[in-house]
Every structure is written in C-alpha cells, then in structure tokens.
C-alpha positions in Angstrom: 26.0 -23.5 2.6 27.4 -26.2 4.8 30.1 -25.1 7.2 32.8 -27.1 9.0 30.7 -26.7 12.2 27.7 -28.2 10.4 29.8 -31.3 9.4 31.2 -31.6 12.9 27.7 -31.4 14.3 26.4 -34.1 11.9 29.4 -36.3 12.9 28.5 -35.8 16.5 24.8 -36.7 15.9 25.9 -39.8 14.0 28.4 -40.7 16.8 31.3 -40.9 14.4 34.7 -39.3 14.7 35.7 -37.1 11.8 39.2 -35.6 11.5 40.0 -32.2 10.1 40.8 -33.5 6.6 37.5 -35.5 6.5 35.6 -32.5 7.7 36.8 -30.3 4.8 36.2 -33.2 2.4 32.6 -33.8 3.5 31.9 -30.0 3.6 33.0 -29.8 -0.1 30.9 -32.8 -1.1 27.8 -31.6 0.7 28.1 -28.1 -0.7 28.5 -29.7 -4.2 25.2 -31.6 -3.7 23.5 -28.4 -2.6 24.8 -26.6 -5.7 23.4 -29.3 -7.8 20.0 -28.8 -6.2 20.3 -25.2 -7.0 20.8 -26.0 -10.7 17.7 -28.2 -10.5 15.7 -25.3 -9.1 16.5 -23.3 -12.2 14.8 -25.8 -14.6 11.5 -24.8 -16.1 9.0 -27.2 -14.5 5.8 -25.1 -14.7 4.3 -27.4 -17.4 5.5 -30.7 -15.8 3.0 -32.7 -13.8 4.3 -33.5 -10.3 5.3 -37.1 -9.7 6.1 -38.8 -6.4 7.4 -42.1 -7.6 9.2 -43.1 -10.8 7.1 -46.3 -11.0 3.5 -46.8 -9.8 3.6 -47.9 -6.2 0.6 -49.5 -4.5 0.2 -50.6 -0.9 -0.9 -54.2 -0.7 -3.0 -54.9 2.3 -4.4 -58.2 3.6 -7.3 -58.7 5.9 -6.3 -59.0 9.5 -8.1 -62.2 10.5 -7.7 -63.9 13.8 -6.7 -67.5 13.4 -6.2 -70.4 15.8 -2.8 -70.3 17.4 -0.7 -73.1 18.8 -1.4 -74.2 22.4 1.1 -72.9 24.9 2.3 -76.4 25.7 3.2 -77.0 22.1 5.0 -73.7 21.7 7.1 -74.3 24.9 7.7 -78.0 24.2 11.1 -77.5 22.4 12.8 -75.3 24.9 14.4 -75.9 28.3 14.3 -72.1 29.0 10.8 -71.6 30.2 9.3 -70.3 33.4 5.6 -69.7 34.5 4.3 -70.5 31.0 6.6 -68.2 29.1 10.0 -68.2 27.4 12.8 -67.4 29.8 15.4 -65.2 28.2 18.6 -63.5 29.5 18.3 -60.1 31.1 19.3 -57.2 28.8 21.5 -54.5 30.0 
C-alpha cells in the first residue's frame, strides 16, 4: 500500500512540488493501480506460455566498419570558432 509519505518521497525524488490535495489524489491513484495488479495475480496462468513482448522484436545490428573520415581542415572550414585544431565552444557551468 502506498502511503502519503511514499508519495511525498516520490515527489522529492522527482524534484516536483506536490500539495496536500495532490498527495492524497496520487496516493489513491497509485493504490488503485496496485489493486489492479493484485487482481491480475489471481488469474490462472499456469498453462499460459510466458511472453516478453506483444510483437516479435529483433535487434538489428550492423557491422562496425572503420571508414575514411573528413580531413580536419575540411571539418573546421565552416566555423570561426576553432582553436588548436578543434571546435571552440562556450564553457558550461
């Protein structure tokens, strides 16, 4: 069962402010979802093969092949913001 403290903690983790009314509302909604999962647990699934995806999912991979890249001069030709052979970007933070 989800408590008001649980909802407040989730709000704190998500860095969102939740007022008292929203806390109660979210607590009720989350508990409703958990009750639904409880109903699903009661279904007879012994003879049902487990599935992990509704549709068949396959990973599509490509060969990682090294190719020729552009020369450094060509890459930096269209910018004014370069220094020591690299792009010069603003400092972050």
